[in-house]
mmCIF file of C-alpha atoms and ligand atoms in Angstrom:
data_model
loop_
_atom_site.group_PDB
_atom_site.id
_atom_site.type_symbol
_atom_site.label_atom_id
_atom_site.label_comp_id
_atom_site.label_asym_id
_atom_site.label_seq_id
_atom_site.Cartn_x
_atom_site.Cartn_y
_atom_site.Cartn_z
ATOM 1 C CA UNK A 1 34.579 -18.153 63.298
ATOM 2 C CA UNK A 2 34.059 -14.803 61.040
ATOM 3 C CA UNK A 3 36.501 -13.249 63.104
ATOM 4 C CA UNK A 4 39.628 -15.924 62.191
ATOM 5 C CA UNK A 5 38.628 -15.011 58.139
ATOM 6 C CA UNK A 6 41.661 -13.869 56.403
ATOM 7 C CA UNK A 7 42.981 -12.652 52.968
ATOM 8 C CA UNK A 8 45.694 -14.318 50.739
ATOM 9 C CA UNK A 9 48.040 -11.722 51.389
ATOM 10 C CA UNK A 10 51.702 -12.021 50.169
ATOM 11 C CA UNK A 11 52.836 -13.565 53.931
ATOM 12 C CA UNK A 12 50.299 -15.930 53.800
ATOM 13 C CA UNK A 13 51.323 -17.084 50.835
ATOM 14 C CA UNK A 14 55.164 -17.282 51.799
ATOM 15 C CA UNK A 15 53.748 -19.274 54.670
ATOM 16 C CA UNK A 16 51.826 -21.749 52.687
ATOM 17 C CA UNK A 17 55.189 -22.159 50.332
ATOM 18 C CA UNK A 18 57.063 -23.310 52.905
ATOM 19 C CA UNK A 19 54.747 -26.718 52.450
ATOM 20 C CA UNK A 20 54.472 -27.164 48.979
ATOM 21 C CA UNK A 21 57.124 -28.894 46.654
ATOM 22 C CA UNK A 22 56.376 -26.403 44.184
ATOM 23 C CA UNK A 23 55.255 -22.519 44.742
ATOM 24 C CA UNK A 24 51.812 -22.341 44.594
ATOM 25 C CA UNK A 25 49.887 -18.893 42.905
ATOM 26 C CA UNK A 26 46.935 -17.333 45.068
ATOM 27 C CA UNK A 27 44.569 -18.454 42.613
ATOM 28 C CA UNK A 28 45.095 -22.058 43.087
ATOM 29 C CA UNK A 29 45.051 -22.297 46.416
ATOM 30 C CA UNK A 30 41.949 -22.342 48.797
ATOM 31 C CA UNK A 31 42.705 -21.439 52.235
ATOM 32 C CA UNK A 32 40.373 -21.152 55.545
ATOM 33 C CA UNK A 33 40.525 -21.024 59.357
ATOM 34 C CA UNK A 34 39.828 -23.386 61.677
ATOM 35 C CA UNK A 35 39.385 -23.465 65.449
ATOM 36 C CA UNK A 36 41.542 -27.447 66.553
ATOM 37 C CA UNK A 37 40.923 -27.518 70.661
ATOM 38 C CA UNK A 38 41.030 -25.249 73.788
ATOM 39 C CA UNK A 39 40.811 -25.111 77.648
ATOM 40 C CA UNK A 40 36.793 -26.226 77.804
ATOM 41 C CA UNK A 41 35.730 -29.455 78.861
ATOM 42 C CA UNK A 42 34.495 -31.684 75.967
ATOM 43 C CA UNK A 43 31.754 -34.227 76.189
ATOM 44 C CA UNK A 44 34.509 -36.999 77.442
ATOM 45 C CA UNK A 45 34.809 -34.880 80.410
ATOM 46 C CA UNK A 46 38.524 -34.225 79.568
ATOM 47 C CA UNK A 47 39.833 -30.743 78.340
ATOM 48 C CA UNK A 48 43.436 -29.388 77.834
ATOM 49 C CA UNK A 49 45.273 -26.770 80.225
ATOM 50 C CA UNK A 50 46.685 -23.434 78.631
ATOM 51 C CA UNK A 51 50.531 -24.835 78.433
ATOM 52 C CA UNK A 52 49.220 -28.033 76.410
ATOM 53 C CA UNK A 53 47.262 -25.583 74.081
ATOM 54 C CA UNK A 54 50.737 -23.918 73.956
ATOM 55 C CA UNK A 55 52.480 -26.782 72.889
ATOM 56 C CA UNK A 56 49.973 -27.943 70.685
ATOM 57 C CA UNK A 57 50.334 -24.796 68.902
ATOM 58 C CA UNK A 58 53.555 -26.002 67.435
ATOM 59 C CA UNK A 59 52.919 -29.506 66.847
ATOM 60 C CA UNK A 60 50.062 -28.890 64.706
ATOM 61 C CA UNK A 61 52.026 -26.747 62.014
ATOM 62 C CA UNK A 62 52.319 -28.548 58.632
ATOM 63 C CA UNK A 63 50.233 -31.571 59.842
ATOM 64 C CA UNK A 64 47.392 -33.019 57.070
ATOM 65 C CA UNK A 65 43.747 -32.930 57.923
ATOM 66 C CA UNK A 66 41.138 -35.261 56.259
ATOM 67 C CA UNK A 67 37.484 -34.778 55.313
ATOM 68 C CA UNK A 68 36.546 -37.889 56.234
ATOM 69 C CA UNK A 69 32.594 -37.584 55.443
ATOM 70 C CA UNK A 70 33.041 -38.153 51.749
ATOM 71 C CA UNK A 71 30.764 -41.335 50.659
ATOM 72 C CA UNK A 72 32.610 -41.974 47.402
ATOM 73 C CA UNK A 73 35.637 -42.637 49.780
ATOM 74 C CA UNK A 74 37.772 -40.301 47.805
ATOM 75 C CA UNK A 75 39.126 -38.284 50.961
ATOM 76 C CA UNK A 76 40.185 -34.578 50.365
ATOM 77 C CA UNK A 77 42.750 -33.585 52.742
ATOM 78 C CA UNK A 78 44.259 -30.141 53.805
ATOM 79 C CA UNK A 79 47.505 -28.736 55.838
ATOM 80 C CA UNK A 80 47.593 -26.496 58.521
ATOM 81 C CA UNK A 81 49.803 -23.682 57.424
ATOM 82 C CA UNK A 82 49.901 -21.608 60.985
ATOM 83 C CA UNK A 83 48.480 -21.766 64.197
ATOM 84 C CA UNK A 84 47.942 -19.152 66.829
ATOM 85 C CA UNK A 85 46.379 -18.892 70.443
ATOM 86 C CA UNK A 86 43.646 -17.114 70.876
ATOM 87 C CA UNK A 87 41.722 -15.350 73.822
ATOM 88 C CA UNK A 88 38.657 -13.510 73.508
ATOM 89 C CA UNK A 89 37.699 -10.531 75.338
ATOM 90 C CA UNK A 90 35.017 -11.484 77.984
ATOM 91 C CA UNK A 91 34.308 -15.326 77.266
ATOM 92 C CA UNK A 92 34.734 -18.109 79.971
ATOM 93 C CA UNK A 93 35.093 -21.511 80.325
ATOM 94 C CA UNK A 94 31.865 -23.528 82.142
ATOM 95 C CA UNK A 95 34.342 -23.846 85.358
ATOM 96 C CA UNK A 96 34.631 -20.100 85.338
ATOM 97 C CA UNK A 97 38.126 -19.631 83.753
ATOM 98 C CA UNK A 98 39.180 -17.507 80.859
ATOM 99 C CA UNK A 99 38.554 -19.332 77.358
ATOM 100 C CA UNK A 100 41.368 -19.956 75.479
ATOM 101 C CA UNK A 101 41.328 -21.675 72.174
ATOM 102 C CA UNK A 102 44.221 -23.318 69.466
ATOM 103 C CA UNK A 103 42.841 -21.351 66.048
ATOM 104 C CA UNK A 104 44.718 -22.493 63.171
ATOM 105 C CA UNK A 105 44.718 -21.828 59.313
ATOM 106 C CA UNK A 106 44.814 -24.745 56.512
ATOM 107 C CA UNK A 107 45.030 -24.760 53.159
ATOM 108 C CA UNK A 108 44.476 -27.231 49.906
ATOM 109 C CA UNK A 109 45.201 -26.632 46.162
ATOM 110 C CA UNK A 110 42.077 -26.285 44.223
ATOM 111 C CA UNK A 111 41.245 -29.083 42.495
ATOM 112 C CA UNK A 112 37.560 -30.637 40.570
ATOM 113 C CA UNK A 113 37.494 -32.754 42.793
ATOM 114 C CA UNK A 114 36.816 -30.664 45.697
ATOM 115 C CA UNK A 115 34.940 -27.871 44.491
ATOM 116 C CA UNK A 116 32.045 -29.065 46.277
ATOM 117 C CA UNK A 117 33.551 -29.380 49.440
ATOM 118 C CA UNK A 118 35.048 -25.704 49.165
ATOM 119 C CA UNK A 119 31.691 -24.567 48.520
ATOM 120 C CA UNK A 120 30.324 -26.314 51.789
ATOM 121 C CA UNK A 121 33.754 -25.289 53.744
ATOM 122 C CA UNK A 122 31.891 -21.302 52.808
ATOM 123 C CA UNK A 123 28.827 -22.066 53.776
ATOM 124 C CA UNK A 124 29.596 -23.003 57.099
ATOM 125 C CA UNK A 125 28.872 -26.558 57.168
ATOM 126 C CA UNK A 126 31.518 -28.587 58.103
ATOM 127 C CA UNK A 127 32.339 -26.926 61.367
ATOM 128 C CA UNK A 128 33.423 -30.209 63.551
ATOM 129 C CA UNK A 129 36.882 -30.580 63.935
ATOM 130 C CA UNK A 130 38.663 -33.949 65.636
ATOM 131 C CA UNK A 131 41.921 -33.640 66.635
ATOM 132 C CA UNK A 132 44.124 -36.661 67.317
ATOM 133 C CA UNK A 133 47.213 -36.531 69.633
ATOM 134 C CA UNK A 134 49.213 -38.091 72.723
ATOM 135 C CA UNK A 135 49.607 -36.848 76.374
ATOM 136 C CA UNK A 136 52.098 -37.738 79.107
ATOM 137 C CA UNK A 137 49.937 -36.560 81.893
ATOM 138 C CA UNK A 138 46.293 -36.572 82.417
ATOM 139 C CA UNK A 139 45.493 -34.997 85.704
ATOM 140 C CA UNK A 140 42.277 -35.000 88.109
ATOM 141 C CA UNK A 141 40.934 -31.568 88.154
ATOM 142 C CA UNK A 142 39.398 -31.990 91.640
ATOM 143 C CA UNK A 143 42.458 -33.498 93.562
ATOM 144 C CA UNK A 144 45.587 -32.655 90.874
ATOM 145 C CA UNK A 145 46.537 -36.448 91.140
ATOM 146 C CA UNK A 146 47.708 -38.222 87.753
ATOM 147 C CA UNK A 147 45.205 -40.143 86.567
ATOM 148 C CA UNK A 148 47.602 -42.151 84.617
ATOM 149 C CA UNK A 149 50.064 -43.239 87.625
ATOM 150 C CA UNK A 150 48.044 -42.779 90.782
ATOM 151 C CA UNK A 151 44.236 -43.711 89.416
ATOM 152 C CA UNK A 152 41.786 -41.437 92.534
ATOM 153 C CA UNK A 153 38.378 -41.936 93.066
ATOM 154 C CA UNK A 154 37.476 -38.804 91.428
ATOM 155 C CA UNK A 155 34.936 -40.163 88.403
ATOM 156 C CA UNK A 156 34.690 -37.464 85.521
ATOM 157 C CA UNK A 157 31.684 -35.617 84.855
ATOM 158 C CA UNK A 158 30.550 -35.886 88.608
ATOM 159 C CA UNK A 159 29.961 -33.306 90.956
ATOM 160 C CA UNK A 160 32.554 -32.626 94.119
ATOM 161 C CA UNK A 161 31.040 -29.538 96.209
ATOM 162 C CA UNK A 162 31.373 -26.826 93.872
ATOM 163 C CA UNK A 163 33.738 -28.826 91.189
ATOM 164 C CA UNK A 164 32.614 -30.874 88.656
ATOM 165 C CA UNK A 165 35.461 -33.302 88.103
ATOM 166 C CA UNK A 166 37.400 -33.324 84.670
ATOM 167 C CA UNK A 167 40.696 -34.875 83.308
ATOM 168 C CA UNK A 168 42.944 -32.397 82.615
ATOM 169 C CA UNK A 169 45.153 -33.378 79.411
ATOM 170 C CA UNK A 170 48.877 -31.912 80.298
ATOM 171 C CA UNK A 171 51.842 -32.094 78.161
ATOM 172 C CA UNK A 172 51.505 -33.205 74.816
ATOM 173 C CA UNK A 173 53.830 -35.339 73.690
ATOM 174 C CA UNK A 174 52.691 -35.337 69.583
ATOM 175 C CA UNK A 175 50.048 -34.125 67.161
ATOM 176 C CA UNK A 176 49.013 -36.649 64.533
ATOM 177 C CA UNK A 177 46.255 -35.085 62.665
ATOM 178 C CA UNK A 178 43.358 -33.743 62.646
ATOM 179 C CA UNK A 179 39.826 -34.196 60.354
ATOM 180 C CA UNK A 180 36.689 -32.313 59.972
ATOM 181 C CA UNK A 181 33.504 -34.499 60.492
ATOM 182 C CA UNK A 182 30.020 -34.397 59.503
ATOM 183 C CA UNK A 183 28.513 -33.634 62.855
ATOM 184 C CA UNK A 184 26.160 -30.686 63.060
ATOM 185 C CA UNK A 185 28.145 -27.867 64.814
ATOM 186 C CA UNK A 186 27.181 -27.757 68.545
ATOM 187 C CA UNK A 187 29.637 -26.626 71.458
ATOM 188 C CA UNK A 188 31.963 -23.878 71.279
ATOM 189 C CA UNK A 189 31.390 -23.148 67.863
ATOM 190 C CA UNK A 190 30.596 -26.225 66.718
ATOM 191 C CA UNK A 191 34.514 -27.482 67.196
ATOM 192 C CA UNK A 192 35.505 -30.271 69.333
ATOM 193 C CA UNK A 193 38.110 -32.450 70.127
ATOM 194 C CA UNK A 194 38.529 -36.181 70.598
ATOM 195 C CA UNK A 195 41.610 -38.504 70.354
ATOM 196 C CA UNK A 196 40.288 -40.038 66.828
ATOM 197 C CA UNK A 197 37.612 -41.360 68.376
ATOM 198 C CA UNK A 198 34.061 -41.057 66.706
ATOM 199 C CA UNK A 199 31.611 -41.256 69.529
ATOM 200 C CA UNK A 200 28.008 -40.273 68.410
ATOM 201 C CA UNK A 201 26.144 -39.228 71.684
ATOM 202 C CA UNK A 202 23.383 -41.173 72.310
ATOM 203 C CA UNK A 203 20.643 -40.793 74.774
ATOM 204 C CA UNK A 204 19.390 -42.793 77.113
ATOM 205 C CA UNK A 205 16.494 -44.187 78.902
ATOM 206 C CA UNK A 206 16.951 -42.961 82.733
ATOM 207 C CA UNK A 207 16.834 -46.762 83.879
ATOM 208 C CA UNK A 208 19.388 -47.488 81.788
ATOM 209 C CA UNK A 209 21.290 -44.345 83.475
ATOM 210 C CA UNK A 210 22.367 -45.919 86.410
ATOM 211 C CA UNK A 211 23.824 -49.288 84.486
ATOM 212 C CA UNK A 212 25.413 -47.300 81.985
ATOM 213 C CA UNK A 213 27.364 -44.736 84.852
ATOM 214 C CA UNK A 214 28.342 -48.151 86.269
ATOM 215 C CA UNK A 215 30.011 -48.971 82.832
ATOM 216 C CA UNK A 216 31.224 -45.734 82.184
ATOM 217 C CA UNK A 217 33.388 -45.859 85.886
ATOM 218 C CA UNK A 218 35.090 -49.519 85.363
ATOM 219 C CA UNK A 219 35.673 -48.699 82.037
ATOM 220 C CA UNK A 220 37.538 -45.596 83.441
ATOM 221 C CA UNK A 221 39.176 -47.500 86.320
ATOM 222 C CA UNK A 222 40.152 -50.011 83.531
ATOM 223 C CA UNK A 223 41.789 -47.169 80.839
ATOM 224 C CA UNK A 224 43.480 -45.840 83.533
ATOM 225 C CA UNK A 225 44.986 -49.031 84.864
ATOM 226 C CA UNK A 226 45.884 -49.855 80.990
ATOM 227 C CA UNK A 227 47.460 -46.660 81.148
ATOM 228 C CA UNK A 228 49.567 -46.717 84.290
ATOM 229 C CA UNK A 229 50.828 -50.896 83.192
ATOM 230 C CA UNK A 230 51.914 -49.211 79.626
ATOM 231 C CA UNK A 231 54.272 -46.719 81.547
ATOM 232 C CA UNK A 232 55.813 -48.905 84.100
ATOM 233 C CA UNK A 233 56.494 -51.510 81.052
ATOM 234 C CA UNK A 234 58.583 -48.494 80.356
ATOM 235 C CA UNK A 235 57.917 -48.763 76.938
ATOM 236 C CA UNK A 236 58.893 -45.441 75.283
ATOM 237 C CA UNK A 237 55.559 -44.928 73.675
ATOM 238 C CA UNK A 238 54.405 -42.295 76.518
ATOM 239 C CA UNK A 239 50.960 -43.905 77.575
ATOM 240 C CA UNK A 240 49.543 -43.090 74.239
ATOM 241 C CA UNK A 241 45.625 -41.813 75.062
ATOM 242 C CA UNK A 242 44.673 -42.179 71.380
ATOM 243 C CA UNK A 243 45.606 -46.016 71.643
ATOM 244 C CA UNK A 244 43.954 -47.067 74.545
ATOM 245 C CA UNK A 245 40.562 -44.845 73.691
ATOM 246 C CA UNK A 246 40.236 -47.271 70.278
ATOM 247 C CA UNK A 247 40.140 -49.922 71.794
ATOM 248 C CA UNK A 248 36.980 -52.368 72.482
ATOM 249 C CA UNK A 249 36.466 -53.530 76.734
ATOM 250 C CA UNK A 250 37.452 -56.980 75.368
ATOM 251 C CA UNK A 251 40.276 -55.198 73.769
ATOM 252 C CA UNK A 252 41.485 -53.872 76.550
ATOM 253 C CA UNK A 253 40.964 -56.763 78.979
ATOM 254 C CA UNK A 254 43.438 -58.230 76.696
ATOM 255 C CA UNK A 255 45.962 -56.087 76.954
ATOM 256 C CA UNK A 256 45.640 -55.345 80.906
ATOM 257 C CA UNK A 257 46.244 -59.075 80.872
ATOM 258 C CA UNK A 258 49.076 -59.533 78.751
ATOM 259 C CA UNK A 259 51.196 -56.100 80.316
ATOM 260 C CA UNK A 260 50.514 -57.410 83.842
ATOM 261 C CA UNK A 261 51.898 -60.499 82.971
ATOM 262 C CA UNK A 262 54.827 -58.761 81.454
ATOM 263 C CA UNK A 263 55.443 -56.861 84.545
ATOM 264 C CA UNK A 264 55.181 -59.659 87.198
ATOM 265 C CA UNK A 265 57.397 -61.964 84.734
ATOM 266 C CA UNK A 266 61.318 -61.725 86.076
ATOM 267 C CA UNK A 267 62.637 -59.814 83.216
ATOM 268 C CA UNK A 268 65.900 -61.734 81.615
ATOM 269 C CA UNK A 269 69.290 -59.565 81.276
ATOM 270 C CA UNK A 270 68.829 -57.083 78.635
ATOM 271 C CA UNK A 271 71.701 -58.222 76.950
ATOM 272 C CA UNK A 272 70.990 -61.942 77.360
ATOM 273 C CA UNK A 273 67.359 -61.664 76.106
ATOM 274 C CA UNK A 274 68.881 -59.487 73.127
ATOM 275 C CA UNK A 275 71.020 -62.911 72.419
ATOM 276 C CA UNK A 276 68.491 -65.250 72.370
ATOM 277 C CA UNK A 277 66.364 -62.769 69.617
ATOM 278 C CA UNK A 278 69.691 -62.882 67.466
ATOM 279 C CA UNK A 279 70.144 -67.127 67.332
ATOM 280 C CA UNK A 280 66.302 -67.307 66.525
ATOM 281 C CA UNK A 281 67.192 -64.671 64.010
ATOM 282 C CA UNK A 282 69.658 -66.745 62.194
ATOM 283 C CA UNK A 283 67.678 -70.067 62.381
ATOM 284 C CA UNK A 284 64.447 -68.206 60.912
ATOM 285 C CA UNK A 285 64.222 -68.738 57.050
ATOM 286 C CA UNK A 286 62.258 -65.409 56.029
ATOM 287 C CA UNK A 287 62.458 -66.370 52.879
HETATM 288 ZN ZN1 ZN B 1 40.967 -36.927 91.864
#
């Protein structure tokens, strides 16, 4: 991360204006770099491509960032500033392509309150970053297919000859925020992303190995079925990853239920259906 480290220099200032209601001196502020996602695969098995790292670059300008590790509950929070791609000379990706990362810069006005967590933000210690965001497409990395529309038998994390299979997170569609956890720095500089999702690794007895890559593939099978329902309901929330990863089996059980029902229902006239909510309207008392 050294090499992201950068002064409060009269641009970085102007940049960091642009956010605040009110022009903020150098002295107040408290700025630092970050590193939010890039092209290798994560411990779900999933990474982005280049162009989503692209995109992401822009969506992630201005948005807030929370420090969610505080036990009094008082969350500090911070705003990314700028973001720029980044390639390093030399380094590669564990499926043998060039590493590229999303490094971005945040910033938060100096405050008692978190003078402690400044101090740890210097010392290196809260490294782990969780991003939280929505793709359209998530592809197979072995046969290209969309995982979302046309589920393969591909499962990720599993060997195919010389590929390993991964889901390949294409287009994003929105950036919602992003939070630094209190998980000890491991992989690619201790920085990781996840969809909001907190998952501690765990491990596991080898008996319980087998049982639990059963699990893992019908929940897969199941997300992406979940997945595939929510887009031909044609609702306009693109299948929305971040959703669907929250929620419990039983959770999303439900919902497999309830949009397949939706979908095999004959659907009434638009404008007949919008009717009908109208007269219920006007015979509701909301008061
Ligand atoms: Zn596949």
């Amino acid at each position: 991360m050294k090499s992201y480290e950068f002064e409060l220099t009269d641009d970085v200032m102007e940049k960091i204006n642009r956010f605040t209601r009110k022009p903020v001196t150098k002295e107040r502020v408290y700025a630092f770099p970050l590193v939010l996602c890039d092209n290798e695969t994560d411990r779900d098995g999933e990474r982005f491509d280049v162009s989503a790292l692209e995109k992401l670059r822009d969506l992630f300008v201005g948005k807030t960032g929370i420090f969610d590790h505080d036990p009094k509950g008082t969350a500090q929070t911070a705003r990314i500033f700028d973001t720029f791609i980044d390639r390093p000379e030399g380094r590669r990706t564990s499926y043998g392509e060039d590493y590229v990362c999303l490094a971005a810069r945040a910033y938060m006005v100096r405050t008692d309150r978190n003078i402690a967590l400044i101090d740890e933000i210097d010392a290196g210690i809260k490294k782990e970053v969780s991003i939280s965001c929505s793709v359209s497409k998530k592809l197979c990395s072995v046969c290209g297919c969309d995982v979302y529309k046309n589920p393969c038998s591909h499962i990720k994390g599993r060997s195919y000859g010389e590929r390993v299979c991964a889901h390949v997170l294409h287009d994003p569609r929105d950036a919602y925020e992003w939070s630094f956890v209190a998980v000890p720095a491991q992989i690619n500089a201790g920085v990781k992303k996840t969809f909001g999702g907190d998952e501690t690794p765990t491990s596991v007895p080898p008996q319980d190995k087998q049982l639990q890559n059963e699990h893992y593939d019908m929940l897969t099978l199941l997300k992406a079925r979940v997945g595939a329902l929510y887009e031909l309901s044609g609702s306009s929330a693109v299948c929305c990853k971040a959703l669907i990863d929250k929620l419990s089996v039983a959770e999303l059980i439900k919902l497999e239920k309830t949009l397949s029902a939706a979908l095999t229902k004959p659907t009434k006239p638009r404008t007949e259906a919008l009717r009908e909510a109208n007269e219920k309207y006007k015979t509701n008392d909301f008061n």
